[in-house]
Amino acid sequence: MAFDDRVRELPAGALERPLALIGFMGVGKTTVASELARRLVCPMVDTDGLIESRAGRTIRELFDWFGEAHFRELERTIIAELDHASRQIVSLGGGAFMDATTRALLLDRCTVVYLAAPWEYVRGTLRRIQHSRPLLRGRSPSEIEGLFESRHPIYDQAHLRVLMAGRKPAQVAERILQLLQP
Ligand code: S3P
């Protein structure tokens, strides 16, 4: 598994499209999204935040009371409804890109950036994030590693992959913009 910076193939006008940030839970998508929005002076949206305000419930409540399938349905709908025609930074929940319909839509309309990090880095974030992520609660590190490994090749279909480990969010944002320059 490789996690270093890699440009797969950029869509035409890559910097004019919405920038969709994907990657595993806790890797820092929202922080990098804020940095990008500040530099590009454009809006930023966080799909988990949109889901919570639409549903009037936290992500945790949605999982606990209605189940993951219901959460995924809301997530798919909200992403399909985003304005895909104007420049904005979209920070996606870590599972959103696993849905084939969402994935095809994002690859078609946005510039998709995978914020990547090796397992050792992700493992180091678990203590901080595990209690607030329903998919991680009650799972052992090796179960979470299995989820991480199964998702990596799917995230890796992104137009661009940028390494998070060892960098500050501002440096990651700079690197993304550098790689996206025509
Ligand atoms: C999920 C990631 C979470 C949130 C939900 C499910 C996932 O968002 O959407 O708990 O399946 O990876 P973050 O990636 O922002 O933690």
mmCIF file with all atom_site columns, C-alpha atoms and ligand atoms in Angstrom:
data_model
loop_
_atom_site.group_PDB
_atom_site.id
_atom_site.type_symbol
_atom_site.label_atom_id
_atom_site.label_alt_id
_atom_site.label_comp_id
_atom_site.label_asym_id
_atom_site.label_entity_id
_atom_site.label_seq_id
_atom_site.pdbx_PDB_ins_code
_atom_site.Cartn_x
_atom_site.Cartn_y
_atom_site.Cartn_z
_atom_site.occupancy
_atom_site.B_iso_or_equiv
_atom_site.pdbx_formal_charge
_atom_site.auth_seq_id
_atom_site.auth_comp_id
_atom_site.auth_asym_id
_atom_site.auth_atom_id
_atom_site.pdbx_PDB_model_num
ATOM   1   C CA . MET A 1 1   ? 0.000   0.000  0.000   1.00 0.00 ? 1   MET A CA 1
ATOM   2   C CA . ALA A 1 2   ? 1.415   3.379  -1.005  1.00 0.00 ? 2   ALA A CA 1
ATOM   3   C CA . PHE A 1 3   ? 0.474   6.654  0.701   1.00 0.00 ? 3   PHE A CA 1
ATOM   4   C CA . ASP A 1 4   ? 2.854   9.167  -0.870  1.00 0.00 ? 4   ASP A CA 1
ATOM   5   C CA . ASP A 1 5   ? 1.769   12.080 -3.070  1.00 0.00 ? 5   ASP A CA 1
ATOM   6   C CA . ARG A 1 6   ? 0.465   10.922 -6.413  1.00 0.00 ? 6   ARG A CA 1
ATOM   7   C CA . VAL A 1 7   ? -1.463  12.583 -9.206  1.00 0.00 ? 7   VAL A CA 1
ATOM   8   C CA . ARG A 1 8   ? -3.540  9.971  -10.992 1.00 0.00 ? 8   ARG A CA 1
ATOM   9   C CA . GLU A 1 9   ? -5.152  12.087 -13.661 1.00 0.00 ? 9   GLU A CA 1
ATOM   10  C CA . LEU A 1 10  ? -6.550  15.546 -13.153 1.00 0.00 ? 10  LEU A CA 1
ATOM   11  C CA . PRO A 1 11  ? -9.866  16.576 -14.672 1.00 0.00 ? 11  PRO A CA 1
ATOM   12  C CA . ALA A 1 12  ? -9.874  19.681 -16.883 1.00 0.00 ? 12  ALA A CA 1
ATOM   13  C CA . GLY A 1 13  ? -10.155 22.843 -14.765 1.00 0.00 ? 13  GLY A CA 1
ATOM   14  C CA . ALA A 1 14  ? -9.308  20.856 -11.642 1.00 0.00 ? 14  ALA A CA 1
ATOM   15  C CA . LEU A 1 15  ? -9.056  23.965 -9.470  1.00 0.00 ? 15  LEU A CA 1
ATOM   16  C CA . GLU A 1 16  ? -12.382 25.368 -10.641 1.00 0.00 ? 16  GLU A CA 1
ATOM   17  C CA . ARG A 1 17  ? -14.344 22.306 -9.599  1.00 0.00 ? 17  ARG A CA 1
ATOM   18  C CA . PRO A 1 18  ? -15.421 21.586 -6.038  1.00 0.00 ? 18  PRO A CA 1
ATOM   19  C CA . LEU A 1 19  ? -12.541 19.925 -4.163  1.00 0.00 ? 19  LEU A CA 1
ATOM   20  C CA . ALA A 1 20  ? -13.802 16.805 -2.390  1.00 0.00 ? 20  ALA A CA 1
ATOM   21  C CA . LEU A 1 21  ? -11.593 15.552 0.444   1.00 0.00 ? 21  LEU A CA 1
ATOM   22  C CA . ILE A 1 22  ? -11.783 11.870 1.289   1.00 0.00 ? 22  ILE A CA 1
ATOM   23  C CA . GLY A 1 23  ? -9.870  9.556  3.599   1.00 0.00 ? 23  GLY A CA 1
ATOM   24  C CA . PHE A 1 24  ? -10.099 7.503  6.765   1.00 0.00 ? 24  PHE A CA 1
ATOM   25  C CA . MET A 1 25  ? -11.741 8.782  9.947   1.00 0.00 ? 25  MET A CA 1
ATOM   26  C CA . GLY A 1 26  ? -9.581  11.056 12.044  1.00 0.00 ? 26  GLY A CA 1
ATOM   27  C CA . VAL A 1 27  ? -7.006  11.759 9.358   1.00 0.00 ? 27  VAL A CA 1
ATOM   28  C CA . GLY A 1 28  ? -7.759  15.511 9.352   1.00 0.00 ? 28  GLY A CA 1
ATOM   29  C CA . LYS A 1 29  ? -10.071 16.127 6.376   1.00 0.00 ? 29  LYS A CA 1
ATOM   30  C CA . THR A 1 30  ? -12.010 18.968 7.986   1.00 0.00 ? 30  THR A CA 1
ATOM   31  C CA . THR A 1 31  ? -8.915  20.836 9.149   1.00 0.00 ? 31  THR A CA 1
ATOM   32  C CA . VAL A 1 32  ? -7.309  20.636 5.709   1.00 0.00 ? 32  VAL A CA 1
ATOM   33  C CA . ALA A 1 33  ? -10.642 21.677 4.149   1.00 0.00 ? 33  ALA A CA 1
ATOM   34  C CA . SER A 1 34  ? -10.657 24.855 6.287   1.00 0.00 ? 34  SER A CA 1
ATOM   35  C CA . GLU A 1 35  ? -7.094  25.630 5.242   1.00 0.00 ? 35  GLU A CA 1
ATOM   36  C CA . LEU A 1 36  ? -7.989  25.206 1.582   1.00 0.00 ? 36  LEU A CA 1
ATOM   37  C CA . ALA A 1 37  ? -11.131 27.323 1.888   1.00 0.00 ? 37  ALA A CA 1
ATOM   38  C CA . ARG A 1 38  ? -9.128  30.108 3.511   1.00 0.00 ? 38  ARG A CA 1
ATOM   39  C CA . ARG A 1 39  ? -6.495  30.068 0.788   1.00 0.00 ? 39  ARG A CA 1
ATOM   40  C CA . LEU A 1 40  ? -8.947  29.852 -2.089  1.00 0.00 ? 40  LEU A CA 1
ATOM   41  C CA . VAL A 1 41  ? -11.440 32.232 -0.434  1.00 0.00 ? 41  VAL A CA 1
ATOM   42  C CA . CYS A 1 42  ? -14.350 29.920 -1.116  1.00 0.00 ? 42  CYS A CA 1
ATOM   43  C CA . PRO A 1 43  ? -16.998 28.154 0.981   1.00 0.00 ? 43  PRO A CA 1
ATOM   44  C CA . MET A 1 44  ? -16.395 24.928 2.804   1.00 0.00 ? 44  MET A CA 1
ATOM   45  C CA . VAL A 1 45  ? -18.960 22.268 3.649   1.00 0.00 ? 45  VAL A CA 1
ATOM   46  C CA . ASP A 1 46  ? -18.688 19.250 5.878   1.00 0.00 ? 46  ASP A CA 1
ATOM   47  C CA . THR A 1 47  ? -21.105 16.496 4.875   1.00 0.00 ? 47  THR A CA 1
ATOM   48  C CA . ASP A 1 48  ? -21.404 15.089 8.412   1.00 0.00 ? 48  ASP A CA 1
ATOM   49  C CA . GLY A 1 49  ? -22.394 18.578 9.606   1.00 0.00 ? 49  GLY A CA 1
ATOM   50  C CA . LEU A 1 50  ? -24.977 18.877 6.840   1.00 0.00 ? 50  LEU A CA 1
ATOM   51  C CA . ILE A 1 51  ? -26.428 15.485 7.740   1.00 0.00 ? 51  ILE A CA 1
ATOM   52  C CA . GLU A 1 52  ? -26.658 16.418 11.408  1.00 0.00 ? 52  GLU A CA 1
ATOM   53  C CA . SER A 1 53  ? -28.444 19.695 10.711  1.00 0.00 ? 53  SER A CA 1
ATOM   54  C CA . ARG A 1 54  ? -30.818 18.101 8.202   1.00 0.00 ? 54  ARG A CA 1
ATOM   55  C CA . ALA A 1 55  ? -31.696 15.231 10.555  1.00 0.00 ? 55  ALA A CA 1
ATOM   56  C CA . GLY A 1 56  ? -31.599 17.278 13.768  1.00 0.00 ? 56  GLY A CA 1
ATOM   57  C CA . ARG A 1 57  ? -29.579 14.442 15.312  1.00 0.00 ? 57  ARG A CA 1
ATOM   58  C CA . THR A 1 58  ? -25.913 13.690 15.839  1.00 0.00 ? 58  THR A CA 1
ATOM   59  C CA . ILE A 1 59  ? -24.177 11.088 13.666  1.00 0.00 ? 59  ILE A CA 1
ATOM   60  C CA . ARG A 1 60  ? -23.983 8.891  16.739  1.00 0.00 ? 60  ARG A CA 1
ATOM   61  C CA . GLU A 1 61  ? -27.740 9.132  17.361  1.00 0.00 ? 61  GLU A CA 1
ATOM   62  C CA . LEU A 1 62  ? -28.445 8.384  13.715  1.00 0.00 ? 62  LEU A CA 1
ATOM   63  C CA . PHE A 1 63  ? -26.351 5.206  13.878  1.00 0.00 ? 63  PHE A CA 1
ATOM   64  C CA . ASP A 1 64  ? -27.691 4.157  17.288  1.00 0.00 ? 64  ASP A CA 1
ATOM   65  C CA . TRP A 1 65  ? -31.363 4.822  16.688  1.00 0.00 ? 65  TRP A CA 1
ATOM   66  C CA . PHE A 1 66  ? -31.846 4.243  12.977  1.00 0.00 ? 66  PHE A CA 1
ATOM   67  C CA . GLY A 1 67  ? -28.826 2.177  11.891  1.00 0.00 ? 67  GLY A CA 1
ATOM   68  C CA . GLU A 1 68  ? -25.994 2.636  9.450   1.00 0.00 ? 68  GLU A CA 1
ATOM   69  C CA . ALA A 1 69  ? -28.143 2.039  6.343   1.00 0.00 ? 69  ALA A CA 1
ATOM   70  C CA . HIS A 1 70  ? -30.323 5.032  7.215   1.00 0.00 ? 70  HIS A CA 1
ATOM   71  C CA . PHE A 1 71  ? -27.247 7.213  7.788   1.00 0.00 ? 71  PHE A CA 1
ATOM   72  C CA . ARG A 1 72  ? -25.800 6.123  4.416   1.00 0.00 ? 72  ARG A CA 1
ATOM   73  C CA . GLU A 1 73  ? -29.052 6.992  2.665   1.00 0.00 ? 73  GLU A CA 1
ATOM   74  C CA . LEU A 1 74  ? -28.993 10.519 4.134   1.00 0.00 ? 74  LEU A CA 1
ATOM   75  C CA . GLU A 1 75  ? -25.317 10.835 3.240   1.00 0.00 ? 75  GLU A CA 1
ATOM   76  C CA . ARG A 1 76  ? -25.916 9.781  -0.382  1.00 0.00 ? 76  ARG A CA 1
ATOM   77  C CA . THR A 1 77  ? -28.823 12.216 -0.745  1.00 0.00 ? 77  THR A CA 1
ATOM   78  C CA . ILE A 1 78  ? -26.977 15.159 0.756   1.00 0.00 ? 78  ILE A CA 1
ATOM   79  C CA . ILE A 1 79  ? -23.927 14.635 -1.443  1.00 0.00 ? 79  ILE A CA 1
ATOM   80  C CA . ALA A 1 80  ? -26.110 14.343 -4.555  1.00 0.00 ? 80  ALA A CA 1
ATOM   81  C CA . GLU A 1 81  ? -27.751 17.653 -3.641  1.00 0.00 ? 81  GLU A CA 1
ATOM   82  C CA . LEU A 1 82  ? -24.510 19.627 -3.253  1.00 0.00 ? 82  LEU A CA 1
ATOM   83  C CA . ASP A 1 83  ? -23.846 22.388 -5.735  1.00 0.00 ? 83  ASP A CA 1
ATOM   84  C CA . HIS A 1 84  ? -21.376 20.578 -7.972  1.00 0.00 ? 84  HIS A CA 1
ATOM   85  C CA . ALA A 1 85  ? -21.015 23.523 -10.325 1.00 0.00 ? 85  ALA A CA 1
ATOM   86  C CA . SER A 1 86  ? -19.190 26.045 -8.164  1.00 0.00 ? 86  SER A CA 1
ATOM   87  C CA . ARG A 1 87  ? -15.892 26.093 -6.381  1.00 0.00 ? 87  ARG A CA 1
ATOM   88  C CA . GLN A 1 88  ? -16.135 24.957 -2.796  1.00 0.00 ? 88  GLN A CA 1
ATOM   89  C CA . ILE A 1 89  ? -14.312 22.594 -0.480  1.00 0.00 ? 89  ILE A CA 1
ATOM   90  C CA . VAL A 1 90  ? -16.256 19.513 0.552   1.00 0.00 ? 90  VAL A CA 1
ATOM   91  C CA . SER A 1 91  ? -15.056 17.509 3.526   1.00 0.00 ? 91  SER A CA 1
ATOM   92  C CA . LEU A 1 92  ? -16.653 14.057 3.301   1.00 0.00 ? 92  LEU A CA 1
ATOM   93  C CA . GLY A 1 93  ? -17.335 11.482 5.980   1.00 0.00 ? 93  GLY A CA 1
ATOM   94  C CA . GLY A 1 94  ? -14.851 8.626  5.687   1.00 0.00 ? 94  GLY A CA 1
ATOM   95  C CA . GLY A 1 95  ? -17.396 6.132  4.357   1.00 0.00 ? 95  GLY A CA 1
ATOM   96  C CA . ALA A 1 96  ? -19.068 8.326  1.739   1.00 0.00 ? 96  ALA A CA 1
ATOM   97  C CA . PHE A 1 97  ? -16.719 7.396  -1.099  1.00 0.00 ? 97  PHE A CA 1
ATOM   98  C CA . MET A 1 98  ? -17.409 3.687  -0.502  1.00 0.00 ? 98  MET A CA 1
ATOM   99  C CA . ASP A 1 99  ? -20.816 4.103  -2.114  1.00 0.00 ? 99  ASP A CA 1
ATOM   100 C CA . ALA A 1 100 ? -20.503 3.406  -5.865  1.00 0.00 ? 100 ALA A CA 1
ATOM   101 C CA . THR A 1 101 ? -23.089 6.025  -6.885  1.00 0.00 ? 101 THR A CA 1
ATOM   102 C CA . THR A 1 102 ? -21.508 8.741  -4.749  1.00 0.00 ? 102 THR A CA 1
ATOM   103 C CA . ARG A 1 103 ? -18.045 7.765  -5.968  1.00 0.00 ? 103 ARG A CA 1
ATOM   104 C CA . ALA A 1 104 ? -19.028 8.043  -9.633  1.00 0.00 ? 104 ALA A CA 1
ATOM   105 C CA . LEU A 1 105 ? -20.726 11.394 -9.024  1.00 0.00 ? 105 LEU A CA 1
ATOM   106 C CA . LEU A 1 106 ? -17.752 12.861 -7.167  1.00 0.00 ? 106 LEU A CA 1
ATOM   107 C CA . LEU A 1 107 ? -15.207 11.655 -9.730  1.00 0.00 ? 107 LEU A CA 1
ATOM   108 C CA . ASP A 1 108 ? -17.337 13.102 -12.501 1.00 0.00 ? 108 ASP A CA 1
ATOM   109 C CA . ARG A 1 109 ? -18.073 16.524 -11.002 1.00 0.00 ? 109 ARG A CA 1
ATOM   110 C CA . CYS A 1 110 ? -15.361 17.267 -8.431  1.00 0.00 ? 110 CYS A CA 1
ATOM   111 C CA . THR A 1 111 ? -11.624 17.039 -8.036  1.00 0.00 ? 111 THR A CA 1
ATOM   112 C CA . VAL A 1 112 ? -11.262 14.247 -5.505  1.00 0.00 ? 112 VAL A CA 1
ATOM   113 C CA . VAL A 1 113 ? -8.316  14.372 -3.098  1.00 0.00 ? 113 VAL A CA 1
ATOM   114 C CA . TYR A 1 114 ? -7.411  11.392 -0.912  1.00 0.00 ? 114 TYR A CA 1
ATOM   115 C CA . LEU A 1 115 ? -5.772  12.451 2.346   1.00 0.00 ? 115 LEU A CA 1
ATOM   116 C CA . ALA A 1 116 ? -3.692  9.366  2.962   1.00 0.00 ? 116 ALA A CA 1
ATOM   117 C CA . ALA A 1 117 ? -1.703  8.055  5.895   1.00 0.00 ? 117 ALA A CA 1
ATOM   118 C CA . PRO A 1 118 ? -0.234  4.676  6.779   1.00 0.00 ? 118 PRO A CA 1
ATOM   119 C CA . TRP A 1 119 ? -1.881  2.492  9.393   1.00 0.00 ? 119 TRP A CA 1
ATOM   120 C CA . GLU A 1 120 ? 0.637   3.453  12.123  1.00 0.00 ? 120 GLU A CA 1
ATOM   121 C CA . TYR A 1 121 ? -0.527  7.063  11.835  1.00 0.00 ? 121 TYR A CA 1
ATOM   122 C CA . VAL A 1 122 ? -4.220  6.159  11.862  1.00 0.00 ? 122 VAL A CA 1
ATOM   123 C CA . ARG A 1 123 ? -3.701  3.812  14.821  1.00 0.00 ? 123 ARG A CA 1
ATOM   124 C CA . GLY A 1 124 ? -2.247  6.765  16.723  1.00 0.00 ? 124 GLY A CA 1
ATOM   125 C CA . THR A 1 125 ? -5.476  8.742  16.269  1.00 0.00 ? 125 THR A CA 1
ATOM   126 C CA . LEU A 1 126 ? -7.830  6.021  17.541  1.00 0.00 ? 126 LEU A CA 1
ATOM   127 C CA . ARG A 1 127 ? -7.807  6.910  21.209  1.00 0.00 ? 127 ARG A CA 1
ATOM   128 C CA . ARG A 1 128 ? -8.862  10.475 20.333  1.00 0.00 ? 128 ARG A CA 1
ATOM   129 C CA . ILE A 1 129 ? -11.601 9.588  17.858  1.00 0.00 ? 129 ILE A CA 1
ATOM   130 C CA . GLN A 1 130 ? -12.906 6.133  18.738  1.00 0.00 ? 130 GLN A CA 1
ATOM   131 C CA . HIS A 1 131 ? -15.600 7.222  21.188  1.00 0.00 ? 131 HIS A CA 1
ATOM   132 C CA . SER A 1 132 ? -17.205 9.606  18.700  1.00 0.00 ? 132 SER A CA 1
ATOM   133 C CA . ARG A 1 133 ? -17.163 7.321  15.644  1.00 0.00 ? 133 ARG A CA 1
ATOM   134 C CA . PRO A 1 134 ? -19.917 4.688  15.806  1.00 0.00 ? 134 PRO A CA 1
ATOM   135 C CA . LEU A 1 135 ? -18.103 2.420  13.342  1.00 0.00 ? 135 LEU A CA 1
ATOM   136 C CA . LEU A 1 136 ? -15.047 2.256  15.591  1.00 0.00 ? 136 LEU A CA 1
ATOM   137 C CA . ARG A 1 137 ? -16.660 1.819  18.980  1.00 0.00 ? 137 ARG A CA 1
ATOM   138 C CA . GLY A 1 138 ? -16.215 -1.670 20.400  1.00 0.00 ? 138 GLY A CA 1
ATOM   139 C CA . ARG A 1 139 ? -13.833 -2.693 17.631  1.00 0.00 ? 139 ARG A CA 1
ATOM   140 C CA . SER A 1 140 ? -10.324 -3.950 18.267  1.00 0.00 ? 140 SER A CA 1
ATOM   141 C CA . PRO A 1 141 ? -7.351  -2.264 16.562  1.00 0.00 ? 141 PRO A CA 1
ATOM   142 C CA . SER A 1 142 ? -6.936  -5.258 14.259  1.00 0.00 ? 142 SER A CA 1
ATOM   143 C CA . GLU A 1 143 ? -10.590 -5.068 13.180  1.00 0.00 ? 143 GLU A CA 1
ATOM   144 C CA . ILE A 1 144 ? -10.150 -1.366 12.464  1.00 0.00 ? 144 ILE A CA 1
ATOM   145 C CA . GLU A 1 145 ? -6.961  -2.118 10.553  1.00 0.00 ? 145 GLU A CA 1
ATOM   146 C CA . GLY A 1 146 ? -8.984  -4.545 8.399   1.00 0.00 ? 146 GLY A CA 1
ATOM   147 C CA . LEU A 1 147 ? -11.482 -1.776 7.616   1.00 0.00 ? 147 LEU A CA 1
ATOM   148 C CA . PHE A 1 148 ? -8.623  0.611  6.854   1.00 0.00 ? 148 PHE A CA 1
ATOM   149 C CA . GLU A 1 149 ? -6.968  -1.882 4.499   1.00 0.00 ? 149 GLU A CA 1
ATOM   150 C CA . SER A 1 150 ? -10.185 -2.671 2.676   1.00 0.00 ? 150 SER A CA 1
ATOM   151 C CA . ARG A 1 151 ? -10.917 1.030  2.091   1.00 0.00 ? 151 ARG A CA 1
ATOM   152 C CA . HIS A 1 152 ? -7.482  2.132  0.900   1.00 0.00 ? 152 HIS A CA 1
ATOM   153 C CA . PRO A 1 153 ? -7.780  0.816  -2.695  1.00 0.00 ? 153 PRO A CA 1
ATOM   154 C CA . ILE A 1 154 ? -11.169 2.501  -3.047  1.00 0.00 ? 154 ILE A CA 1
ATOM   155 C CA . TYR A 1 155 ? -9.952  5.859  -1.705  1.00 0.00 ? 155 TYR A CA 1
ATOM   156 C CA . ASP A 1 156 ? -7.040  5.434  -4.077  1.00 0.00 ? 156 ASP A CA 1
ATOM   157 C CA . GLN A 1 157 ? -9.331  5.930  -7.063  1.00 0.00 ? 157 GLN A CA 1
ATOM   158 C CA . ALA A 1 158 ? -9.181  9.665  -6.216  1.00 0.00 ? 158 ALA A CA 1
ATOM   159 C CA . HIS A 1 159 ? -7.684  12.050 -8.758  1.00 0.00 ? 159 HIS A CA 1
ATOM   160 C CA . LEU A 1 160 ? -4.996  13.023 -6.308  1.00 0.00 ? 160 LEU A CA 1
ATOM   161 C CA . ARG A 1 161 ? -3.435  11.403 -3.247  1.00 0.00 ? 161 ARG A CA 1
ATOM   162 C CA . VAL A 1 162 ? -1.582  13.479 -0.679  1.00 0.00 ? 162 VAL A CA 1
ATOM   163 C CA . LEU A 1 163 ? 0.282   12.177 2.350   1.00 0.00 ? 163 LEU A CA 1
ATOM   164 C CA . MET A 1 164 ? -0.905  13.539 5.707   1.00 0.00 ? 164 MET A CA 1
ATOM   165 C CA . ALA A 1 165 ? 1.613   11.866 8.012   1.00 0.00 ? 165 ALA A CA 1
ATOM   166 C CA . GLY A 1 166 ? 4.449   14.129 9.141   1.00 0.00 ? 166 GLY A CA 1
ATOM   167 C CA . ARG A 1 167 ? 2.837   17.280 7.777   1.00 0.00 ? 167 ARG A CA 1
ATOM   168 C CA . LYS A 1 168 ? 0.807   20.060 9.332   1.00 0.00 ? 168 LYS A CA 1
ATOM   169 C CA . PRO A 1 169 ? -2.654  20.685 7.827   1.00 0.00 ? 169 PRO A CA 1
ATOM   170 C CA . ALA A 1 170 ? -1.417  23.977 6.325   1.00 0.00 ? 170 ALA A CA 1
ATOM   171 C CA . GLN A 1 171 ? 1.441   22.179 4.582   1.00 0.00 ? 171 GLN A CA 1
ATOM   172 C CA . VAL A 1 172 ? -0.967  19.597 3.191   1.00 0.00 ? 172 VAL A CA 1
ATOM   173 C CA . ALA A 1 173 ? -3.217  22.367 1.843   1.00 0.00 ? 173 ALA A CA 1
ATOM   174 C CA . GLU A 1 174 ? -0.207  24.047 0.200   1.00 0.00 ? 174 GLU A CA 1
ATOM   175 C CA . ARG A 1 175 ? 0.872   20.766 -1.352  1.00 0.00 ? 175 ARG A CA 1
ATOM   176 C CA . ILE A 1 176 ? -2.604  20.109 -2.748  1.00 0.00 ? 176 ILE A CA 1
ATOM   177 C CA . LEU A 1 177 ? -2.704  23.546 -4.355  1.00 0.00 ? 177 LEU A CA 1
ATOM   178 C CA . GLN A 1 178 ? 0.782   23.065 -5.770  1.00 0.00 ? 178 GLN A CA 1
ATOM   179 C CA . LEU A 1 179 ? -0.196  19.734 -7.351  1.00 0.00 ? 179 LEU A CA 1
ATOM   180 C CA . LEU A 1 180 ? -3.383  21.211 -8.769  1.00 0.00 ? 180 LEU A CA 1
ATOM   181 C CA . GLN A 1 181 ? -1.735  24.161 -10.493 1.00 0.00 ? 181 GLN A CA 1
ATOM   182 C CA . PRO A 1 182 ? -2.064  23.805 -14.252 1.00 0.00 ? 182 PRO A CA 1
HETATM 183 C C1 . S3P B 2 .   ? -17.616 7.336  8.875   1.00 0.00 ? 1   S3P B C1 1
HETATM 184 C C2 . S3P B 2 .   ? -16.862 8.472  9.064   1.00 0.00 ? 1   S3P B C2 1
HETATM 185 C C3 . S3P B 2 .   ? -17.337 9.604  9.877   1.00 0.00 ? 1   S3P B C3 1
HETATM 186 C C4 . S3P B 2 .   ? -18.864 9.669  9.863   1.00 0.00 ? 1   S3P B C4 1
HETATM 187 C C5 . S3P B 2 .   ? -19.452 8.362  10.286  1.00 0.00 ? 1   S3P B C5 1
HETATM 188 C C6 . S3P B 2 .   ? -18.994 7.198  9.390   1.00 0.00 ? 1   S3P B C6 1
HETATM 189 C C7 . S3P B 2 .   ? -17.021 6.244  8.085   1.00 0.00 ? 1   S3P B C7 1
HETATM 190 O O1 . S3P B 2 .   ? -16.790 10.828 9.407   1.00 0.00 ? 1   S3P B O1 1
HETATM 191 O O2 . S3P B 2 .   ? -19.307 10.017 8.577   1.00 0.00 ? 1   S3P B O2 1
HETATM 192 O O3 . S3P B 2 .   ? -19.077 8.140  11.616  1.00 0.00 ? 1   S3P B O3 1
HETATM 193 O O4 . S3P B 2 .   ? -17.739 5.319  7.667   1.00 0.00 ? 1   S3P B O4 1
HETATM 194 O O5 . S3P B 2 .   ? -15.787 6.284  7.837   1.00 0.00 ? 1   S3P B O5 1
HETATM 195 P P1 . S3P B 2 .   ? -15.224 11.220 9.571   1.00 0.00 ? 1   S3P B P1 1
HETATM 196 O O6 . S3P B 2 .   ? -14.471 10.569 8.442   1.00 0.00 ? 1   S3P B O6 1
HETATM 197 O O7 . S3P B 2 .   ? -15.213 12.706 9.459   1.00 0.00 ? 1   S3P B O7 1
HETATM 198 O O8 . S3P B 2 .   ? -14.782 10.731 10.878  1.00 0.00 ? 1   S3P B O8 1
#
